Each structure stands twice: as structure tokens, then as C-alpha cells.
Amino acid sequence: MPIHEPVLNPAFNITRASHIVLTVKDLDLSRDFYREVLGFHETVRDLDTVYLRGMEEGCHHSVVLRKADGAPRCDRIGMRMLTNEDLVRAFDFFSAEGIEVAWVERPYQGQTLHVTDPVGTQLEFCASMPVEPRQNHSYHLYRGGAAQRFDHYQIVCYDVQKAYDFYTKIGFRLTEYVCPGDADDRVWGVWLHRKGNPHDIVFTNGKGPRMHHFGMTVRGGDDLIRAADVAGSLGFGATVERGPGRHGMGGGALFLYFRDPDGHRIELFNAHYQTIDLEPPIRWTLRDPKRTDVWGMPALERWFFEATCFTGQEPQLPSINISPRTLEALIAEGVFRARF
């Protein structure tokens, strides 16, 4: 895999992964799950939409749940830019590149751009939202996992190389990447950042574009256990999909994955390493058992292959036909019988 030189002065300044817009079938049920189990703070609700944010977030919203008929979808993943001038420069840049871009009006956001990236990811950029009081010291309001702030999203992508080329060009820096094997340098996954930790956006090989998950920080491992306990107590136990575990990639975070009532996947996790200085990215191979969990437990097949489609985008088959090792595969191989 060719490693690109980072673009340190891009045409416009994206600051971070900011928010996500999801469609849901039952707004009341979804609201209860996000508030009581994951611990989001509700900013406002109208007839068909709920706006939520993490407990330490000062932005108006980081998760938007919109009631809609049909299969649940991811409408947009959102990123913040530093200023409105950056938005104008971005519009000019994307237009010159022949990339679909449009100004739109969105509630509780300033000027907003809609962009479809070269692999079909539906993006939304804004530079401002109403500022709300941070609730991180309002301990009497903490519920469930007490989600603190929006951190990243992972996208299943049919051409990871194309995504990497594009996002490097607009200023994202590579921290870690995955190749199929020691002697196979094709790129299977890339971890890209703007805000100075391992990733704002991740692209992994697969049928896409689809939204695999979005990640929210929590204070510590106890919050993961409490979220799972509350899920079980309130009848949401089946939403716990994977974990607790400890990632190898991304700095060794403790994690727990949920599927909300519509199947959208959310990760709660507790830590990242800092990556502000210029340094070479870390290379992993797909077969490294400690890549996704240093405790050696691979994920279920559905964790790798199920994801949320984007509104208006038809997923395409991946350019690399190689799959990661799953828990089902290890059981079939008799690995656990041999170990225990």
C-alpha cells in the first residue's frame, strides 16, 4: 500500500467527526434506548425527530433520530468545519473536482453542505450549531452508559484505496491501516483522523458504502457494564452485540457494541491515544488475532458483515474478496476445543 504524504494545509479546515443522522421506525422506542441505555442527553424533540447529544458536548446535537417508513437508513454522517469561510472553500473545491455538492438548510445548524464522496458516503458539513450547556457535571442526570461525546464512525467501503486517496487529499491523516497479509500490501482498512486521536473516520473493505457503526466515548469500563446492565433490566438485553473487549487497533480501548432497535450499531468505548505529531502509521494484518481484540476473541460474523445502508445509495461488491476471521470460523476449526 502506498503511504501518502499528509496534506498539512488543505483547501479547507475540517475539525472533527461531529454528528450522524439516522432514520428509525419507532421514535419513542429509539429515544428510550438512546437515553436510558446509552445515556444520551435529549436537547429537543419535535413531531418526527429527536436531537441528542453526549453529556459533555456543548453542540446542539451529535445524534439525530428521524422517524421514517421503510428500511432504517443512515441519511448522513456529519463533520464540522472551523468557519463558514471553510465551507465556501469546500464548495468551490468539490465543484472543481466534479464531486456532487449542494447547500442545504438543516434545523439547528448554520450553513450546511451536502457532499457525496467518491465511494458513495453521504456527508454533511457545517461550521456552527447552537451552543448548549454541557452536562458532564450534572451527575444526577447520568443514565445508563452516560455517553460523553461523539468520536468517530466506521464505513464499510467497496474500494478502500479510493477512499484513502480522497480523504488524504482533503487533509485527513493516516494513523493505522490493515493489509490482508505480510506479503500482501493491498489496503483492507484505513484509520483516518483530523482531531488528533486515532480516527475520525474508518474505512474497511466490504459491500458498501454502508455505515458500520459510530462511536461514543464513556468515562471508564464501569460505564460499559452499567449500560449492559440497564439494557438487560429494561428489556434491551438483545441489543448488546459484542464485548466487553479491548481493541488492539486504536490504542487499546475497552469497548462494548450495541445494535439499537432498528439495527444501527453503536460503540461505547473509554480511551484513545494522542496522535498530533507527525509519525508513521501502524501496519496490521487481517489475520492478526489481536487486531480487533487483544484478548483474542474475534467478532461474530454479523459484526463484520451487517451494516446500515445510506439513503439513496446502492451498495457495491468490494474490490478485495478477503474476509476477516470470525468467531464462527474459529469454532468450526476447533480452536476452542484445542485450547480448553
CSV table of C-alpha atoms in Angstrom, one decimal, residues 6-335:
chain,number,residue,atom,x,y,z
A,6,PRO,CA,-0.1,14.1,4.7
A,7,VAL,CA,-1.7,17.3,3.3
A,8,LEU,CA,-0.9,19.7,6.2
A,9,ASN,CA,-2.6,22.8,4.7
A,10,PRO,CA,-5.7,21.5,2.9
A,11,ALA,CA,-8.0,23.8,0.9
A,12,PHE,CA,-10.5,23.9,3.9
A,13,ASN,CA,-10.3,23.0,7.6
A,14,ILE,CA,-12.3,20.0,8.8
A,15,THR,CA,-12.0,19.9,12.6
A,16,ARG,CA,-13.7,16.6,13.6
A,17,ALA,CA,-16.4,14.0,13.2
A,18,SER,CA,-19.4,15.7,14.5
A,19,HIS,CA,-22.8,14.0,14.2
A,20,ILE,CA,-24.9,11.4,12.4
A,21,VAL,CA,-28.5,11.4,11.1
A,22,LEU,CA,-30.4,8.1,11.3
A,23,THR,CA,-33.9,7.0,10.3
A,24,VAL,CA,-35.9,4.9,12.8
A,25,LYS,CA,-39.3,3.3,12.7
A,26,ASP,CA,-40.5,3.9,16.3
A,27,LEU,CA,-39.3,7.2,17.6
A,28,ASP,CA,-40.4,6.7,21.2
A,29,LEU,CA,-38.7,3.3,21.5
A,30,SER,CA,-35.5,4.6,19.9
A,31,ARG,CA,-35.5,7.7,22.2
A,32,ASP,CA,-35.8,5.4,25.3
A,33,PHE,CA,-32.9,3.3,24.1
A,34,TYR,CA,-30.6,6.1,23.4
A,35,ARG,CA,-31.5,8.0,26.6
A,36,GLU,CA,-31.8,5.2,29.2
A,37,VAL,CA,-29.3,2.6,27.9
A,38,LEU,CA,-26.6,4.6,26.2
A,39,GLY,CA,-27.1,7.7,28.3
A,40,PHE,CA,-27.6,10.5,25.8
A,41,HIS,CA,-29.0,13.9,26.8
A,42,GLU,CA,-32.0,15.0,24.9
A,43,THR,CA,-31.7,18.5,23.5
A,44,VAL,CA,-35.1,18.8,21.8
A,45,ARG,CA,-37.8,16.8,20.2
A,46,ASP,CA,-40.4,17.7,17.6
A,47,LEU,CA,-43.1,15.6,15.9
A,48,ASP,CA,-40.9,13.2,14.0
A,49,THR,CA,-37.3,14.0,15.1
A,50,VAL,CA,-35.2,13.7,18.3
A,51,TYR,CA,-31.9,15.6,18.7
A,52,LEU,CA,-29.5,14.1,21.2
A,53,ARG,CA,-26.0,14.9,22.5
A,54,GLY,CA,-23.4,13.4,24.8
A,55,MET,CA,-23.2,14.5,28.4
A,56,GLU,CA,-20.0,16.6,27.9
A,57,GLU,CA,-21.0,18.1,24.5
A,58,GLY,CA,-21.7,21.7,24.0
A,59,CYS,CA,-23.0,21.3,20.5
A,60,HIS,CA,-26.8,21.2,20.0
A,61,HIS,CA,-26.7,17.6,18.7
A,62,SER,CA,-24.5,14.7,17.8
A,63,VAL,CA,-27.2,12.1,17.0
A,64,VAL,CA,-30.4,12.9,15.1
A,65,LEU,CA,-33.1,10.3,15.0
A,66,ARG,CA,-35.8,10.9,12.4
A,67,LYS,CA,-38.9,8.8,12.1
A,68,ALA,CA,-39.4,7.4,8.6
A,69,ASP,CA,-41.1,4.5,6.9
A,70,GLY,CA,-39.2,1.7,5.1
A,71,ALA,CA,-35.9,0.1,6.0
A,72,PRO,CA,-33.8,2.1,8.5
A,73,ARG,CA,-31.1,4.1,6.9
A,74,CYS,CA,-28.2,6.4,7.6
A,75,ASP,CA,-29.1,9.7,6.0
A,76,ARG,CA,-25.8,11.5,6.6
A,77,ILE,CA,-22.6,11.4,8.7
A,78,GLY,CA,-21.7,14.9,9.8
A,79,MET,CA,-18.4,16.7,10.1
A,80,ARG,CA,-17.6,20.1,11.5
A,81,MET,CA,-15.5,22.8,9.7
A,82,LEU,CA,-13.8,25.6,11.6
A,83,THR,CA,-15.5,28.6,9.9
A,84,ASN,CA,-18.2,29.4,7.3
A,85,GLU,CA,-15.3,30.5,5.0
A,86,ASP,CA,-14.1,26.9,5.1
A,87,LEU,CA,-17.5,25.8,3.9
A,88,VAL,CA,-17.3,28.2,0.9
A,89,ARG,CA,-13.8,27.0,0.1
A,90,ALA,CA,-15.0,23.4,0.3
A,91,PHE,CA,-17.9,24.1,-2.0
A,92,ASP,CA,-15.5,25.5,-4.6
A,93,PHE,CA,-13.1,22.6,-4.1
A,94,PHE,CA,-15.7,19.9,-4.5
A,95,SER,CA,-17.3,21.7,-7.5
A,96,ALA,CA,-13.9,21.9,-9.2
A,97,GLU,CA,-13.3,18.2,-8.6
A,98,GLY,CA,-16.6,17.3,-10.2
A,99,ILE,CA,-18.0,16.0,-6.9
A,100,GLU,CA,-21.7,16.3,-6.1
A,101,VAL,CA,-22.2,19.2,-3.6
A,102,ALA,CA,-25.1,21.3,-2.5
A,103,TRP,CA,-26.1,24.0,0.0
A,104,VAL,CA,-29.0,22.8,2.2
A,105,GLU,CA,-31.0,24.1,5.2
A,106,ARG,CA,-30.9,22.0,8.3
A,107,PRO,CA,-32.6,22.7,11.7
A,108,TYR,CA,-30.2,23.8,14.5
A,109,GLN,CA,-27.2,24.1,12.1
A,110,GLY,CA,-25.6,27.1,10.4
A,111,GLN,CA,-24.7,26.9,6.7
A,112,THR,CA,-24.6,23.3,5.7
A,113,LEU,CA,-23.1,21.4,2.8
A,114,HIS,CA,-24.1,18.1,1.5
A,115,VAL,CA,-21.5,16.1,-0.4
A,116,THR,CA,-21.3,12.5,-1.7
A,117,ASP,CA,-17.7,11.3,-1.6
A,118,PRO,CA,-16.2,9.1,-4.4
A,119,VAL,CA,-17.3,5.9,-2.8
A,120,GLY,CA,-20.8,7.0,-2.1
A,121,THR,CA,-20.6,8.1,1.6
A,122,GLN,CA,-23.3,10.7,2.3
A,123,LEU,CA,-21.5,13.6,4.1
A,124,GLU,CA,-22.8,16.7,5.8
A,125,PHE,CA,-20.6,19.6,6.7
A,126,CYS,CA,-21.4,22.6,9.0
A,127,ALA,CA,-19.4,25.1,11.0
A,128,SER,CA,-21.8,26.0,13.7
A,129,MET,CA,-24.7,24.8,15.9
A,130,PRO,CA,-26.5,26.4,18.8
A,131,VAL,CA,-24.3,26.0,21.9
A,132,GLU,CA,-26.0,24.1,24.8
A,133,PRO,CA,-24.9,23.7,28.4
A,134,ARG,CA,-22.5,20.8,28.9
A,135,GLN,CA,-24.0,18.3,31.3
A,136,ASN,CA,-20.8,16.4,32.3
A,137,HIS,CA,-21.0,17.7,35.9
A,138,SER,CA,-24.8,17.1,36.1
A,139,TYR,CA,-24.3,13.7,37.7
A,140,HIS,CA,-27.9,13.5,38.8
A,141,LEU,CA,-28.8,13.3,35.1
A,142,TYR,CA,-26.5,10.4,34.2
A,143,ARG,CA,-28.2,7.3,32.8
A,144,GLY,CA,-27.0,4.0,31.5
A,145,GLY,CA,-23.6,4.3,29.9
A,146,ALA,CA,-23.5,8.1,30.2
A,147,ALA,CA,-22.2,8.6,26.7
A,148,GLN,CA,-19.9,11.6,26.8
A,149,ARG,CA,-19.0,12.8,23.2
A,150,PHE,CA,-19.2,11.8,19.6
A,151,ASP,CA,-15.8,10.4,18.4
A,152,HIS,CA,-15.9,8.5,15.1
A,153,TYR,CA,-17.7,6.4,12.5
A,154,GLN,CA,-16.7,3.4,10.5
A,155,ILE,CA,-17.8,2.9,6.9
A,156,VAL,CA,-17.9,-0.4,5.0
A,157,CYS,CA,-16.5,0.5,1.6
A,158,TYR,CA,-16.1,-1.3,-1.7
A,159,ASP,CA,-12.9,0.5,-2.6
A,160,VAL,CA,-10.8,1.5,0.5
A,161,GLN,CA,-7.9,2.7,-1.7
A,162,LYS,CA,-10.2,5.2,-3.4
A,163,ALA,CA,-11.5,6.4,-0.1
A,164,TYR,CA,-8.0,6.8,1.3
A,165,ASP,CA,-6.8,8.7,-1.7
A,166,PHE,CA,-9.7,11.2,-1.4
A,167,TYR,CA,-9.6,11.8,2.3
A,168,THR,CA,-5.9,12.3,2.3
A,169,LYS,CA,-6.4,15.0,-0.3
A,170,ILE,CA,-8.8,16.9,2.0
A,171,GLY,CA,-6.4,16.8,5.0
A,172,PHE,CA,-7.1,13.5,6.8
A,173,ARG,CA,-4.0,11.8,8.2
A,174,LEU,CA,-3.5,8.0,8.4
A,175,THR,CA,-2.8,6.5,11.8
A,176,GLU,CA,-3.3,2.8,11.3
A,177,TYR,CA,-4.1,0.5,8.4
A,178,VAL,CA,-4.8,-3.1,7.6
A,179,CYS,CA,-3.4,-5.3,4.8
A,180,PRO,CA,-4.6,-8.9,4.0
A,181,GLY,CA,-1.2,-10.4,4.9
A,182,ASP,CA,2.5,-9.9,5.5
A,183,ALA,CA,3.2,-10.2,1.8
A,184,ASP,CA,0.0,-8.6,0.5
A,185,ASP,CA,0.1,-4.8,0.6
A,186,ARG,CA,-3.4,-4.2,-0.7
A,187,VAL,CA,-5.3,-2.0,1.6
A,188,TRP,CA,-8.2,-3.6,3.5
A,189,GLY,CA,-8.8,-0.8,6.1
A,190,VAL,CA,-7.7,2.7,6.9
A,191,TRP,CA,-8.0,4.7,10.2
A,192,LEU,CA,-8.0,8.5,9.4
A,193,HIS,CA,-8.1,11.5,11.7
A,194,ARG,CA,-8.4,15.2,11.9
A,195,LYS,CA,-8.8,16.0,15.6
A,196,GLY,CA,-5.6,14.4,16.9
A,197,ASN,CA,-6.6,10.9,18.0
A,198,PRO,CA,-6.5,7.6,16.0
A,199,HIS,CA,-9.6,8.1,13.9
A,200,ASP,CA,-12.5,10.4,13.0
A,201,ILE,CA,-13.5,8.1,10.1
A,202,VAL,CA,-12.5,4.5,9.3
A,203,PHE,CA,-13.0,2.7,6.0
A,204,THR,CA,-12.9,-1.1,5.9
A,205,ASN,CA,-13.3,-3.5,2.9
A,206,GLY,CA,-16.8,-4.8,2.2
A,207,LYS,CA,-20.0,-4.3,0.4
A,208,GLY,CA,-20.7,-0.6,0.5
A,209,PRO,CA,-21.0,2.2,1.2
A,210,ARG,CA,-22.7,1.3,4.5
A,211,MET,CA,-22.4,2.7,8.0
A,212,HIS,CA,-20.9,0.0,10.2
A,213,HIS,CA,-21.0,1.9,13.5
A,214,PHE,CA,-20.5,5.2,15.2
A,215,GLY,CA,-18.5,5.6,18.4
A,216,MET,CA,-19.2,7.5,21.6
A,217,THR,CA,-16.7,7.9,24.5
A,218,VAL,CA,-17.5,7.0,28.1
A,219,ARG,CA,-15.6,7.7,31.3
A,220,GLY,CA,-14.5,4.2,32.0
A,221,GLY,CA,-15.1,0.5,31.9
A,222,ASP,CA,-17.7,0.7,34.7
A,223,ASP,CA,-20.0,2.7,32.3
A,224,LEU,CA,-19.8,-0.1,29.8
A,225,ILE,CA,-21.0,-2.6,32.4
A,226,ARG,CA,-23.8,-0.3,33.6
A,227,ALA,CA,-25.0,0.2,30.0
A,228,ALA,CA,-25.3,-3.5,29.6
A,229,ASP,CA,-27.0,-3.9,33.0
A,230,VAL,CA,-29.5,-1.2,32.2
A,231,ALA,CA,-30.1,-2.7,28.7
A,232,GLY,CA,-30.9,-6.1,30.3
A,233,SER,CA,-33.1,-4.5,33.1
A,234,LEU,CA,-35.2,-2.5,30.6
A,235,GLY,CA,-35.7,-5.4,28.1
A,236,PHE,CA,-33.0,-4.2,25.7
A,237,GLY,CA,-30.6,-7.1,26.5
A,238,ALA,CA,-30.6,-8.4,23.0
A,239,THR,CA,-29.2,-5.1,21.7
A,240,VAL,CA,-25.8,-6.0,23.3
A,241,GLU,CA,-23.9,-7.4,20.3
A,242,ARG,CA,-20.2,-7.6,21.1
A,243,GLY,CA,-18.0,-7.2,24.2
A,244,PRO,CA,-16.9,-6.1,26.6
A,245,GLY,CA,-13.4,-6.4,25.0
A,246,ARG,CA,-10.2,-4.5,24.4
A,247,HIS,CA,-9.2,-3.3,20.9
A,248,GLY,CA,-5.7,-3.8,19.6
A,249,MET,CA,-6.1,-1.1,16.9
A,250,GLY,CA,-6.9,2.4,18.1
A,251,GLY,CA,-5.0,2.3,21.3
A,252,GLY,CA,-6.4,-0.5,23.4
A,253,ALA,CA,-9.8,0.9,24.2
A,254,LEU,CA,-12.3,-1.1,26.3
A,255,PHE,CA,-15.4,-1.4,24.1
A,256,LEU,CA,-19.0,-2.6,24.0
A,257,TYR,CA,-21.1,-2.6,20.9
A,258,PHE,CA,-24.9,-2.3,20.7
A,259,ARG,CA,-27.5,-2.6,18.0
A,260,ASP,CA,-30.3,-0.1,18.5
A,261,PRO,CA,-33.9,-1.1,18.0
A,262,ASP,CA,-33.5,-0.5,14.2
A,263,GLY,CA,-30.2,-2.3,13.9
A,264,HIS,CA,-27.9,0.7,13.8
A,265,ARG,CA,-24.6,-0.2,15.5
A,266,ILE,CA,-23.1,2.0,18.3
A,267,GLU,CA,-19.8,1.6,20.1
A,268,LEU,CA,-19.2,2.8,23.6
A,269,PHE,CA,-15.5,2.9,24.4
A,270,ASN,CA,-13.3,4.5,27.0
A,271,ALA,CA,-9.9,5.6,25.6
A,272,HIS,CA,-7.7,6.7,22.7
A,273,TYR,CA,-4.1,7.6,22.3
A,274,GLN,CA,-3.0,11.0,21.1
A,275,THR,CA,-1.7,11.4,17.6
A,276,ILE,CA,-0.9,15.0,16.9
A,277,ASP,CA,2.8,14.8,15.9
A,278,LEU,CA,3.8,13.6,12.5
A,279,GLU,CA,4.7,9.9,12.8
A,280,PRO,CA,4.5,6.8,10.5
A,281,PRO,CA,1.2,4.9,10.5
A,282,ILE,CA,0.9,1.4,12.2
A,283,ARG,CA,0.5,-1.6,9.9
A,284,TRP,CA,-1.7,-4.5,10.8
A,285,THR,CA,-2.6,-7.7,9.0
A,286,LEU,CA,-6.1,-9.1,8.7
A,287,ARG,CA,-5.1,-12.4,10.4
A,288,ASP,CA,-3.6,-10.8,13.5
A,289,PRO,CA,-5.8,-12.1,16.3
A,290,LYS,CA,-5.0,-9.0,18.4
A,291,ARG,CA,-6.1,-6.5,15.8
A,292,THR,CA,-9.7,-6.2,16.9
A,293,ASP,CA,-9.4,-7.7,20.4
A,294,VAL,CA,-6.2,-8.2,22.3
A,295,TRP,CA,-7.9,-10.8,24.4
A,296,GLY,CA,-8.0,-12.9,21.2
A,297,MET,CA,-11.8,-13.3,20.8
A,298,PRO,CA,-12.9,-12.5,17.2
A,299,ALA,CA,-16.3,-10.9,16.5
A,300,LEU,CA,-19.4,-12.8,15.3
A,301,GLU,CA,-19.9,-12.9,11.5
A,302,ARG,CA,-22.8,-10.4,11.7
A,303,TRP,CA,-20.5,-7.8,13.3
A,304,PHE,CA,-18.3,-7.9,10.2
A,305,PHE,CA,-21.0,-8.2,7.5
A,306,GLU,CA,-24.1,-6.4,8.7
A,307,ALA,CA,-24.3,-2.6,8.5
A,308,THR,CA,-26.7,0.3,7.7
A,309,CYS,CA,-27.2,1.4,4.1
A,310,PHE,CA,-27.0,5.1,3.2
A,311,THR,CA,-30.2,6.7,1.9
A,312,GLY,CA,-30.2,6.7,-1.9
A,313,GLN,CA,-27.0,4.6,-2.2
A,314,GLU,CA,-26.9,1.1,-3.6
A,315,PRO,CA,-24.0,-0.9,-2.1
A,316,GLN,CA,-21.4,-2.3,-4.4
A,317,LEU,CA,-19.4,-5.5,-4.1
A,318,PRO,CA,-15.8,-5.0,-2.7
A,319,SER,CA,-12.7,-4.8,-4.8
A,320,ILE,CA,-10.9,-7.3,-2.4
A,321,ASN,CA,-12.6,-10.6,-1.9
A,322,ILE,CA,-11.0,-11.4,1.5
A,323,SER,CA,-12.9,-11.8,4.8
A,324,PRO,CA,-11.7,-11.5,8.3
A,325,ARG,CA,-11.7,-14.5,10.7
A,326,THR,CA,-15.0,-14.7,12.6
A,327,LEU,CA,-15.9,-16.4,15.9
A,328,GLU,CA,-18.0,-18.9,13.9
A,329,ALA,CA,-14.9,-19.9,11.8
A,330,LEU,CA,-12.8,-20.4,14.9
A,331,ILE,CA,-15.4,-22.6,16.5
A,332,ALA,CA,-15.7,-24.6,13.3
A,333,GLU,CA,-11.9,-25.1,13.2
A,334,GLY,CA,-12.0,-26.5,16.7
A,335,VAL,CA,-9.7,-23.8,18.1
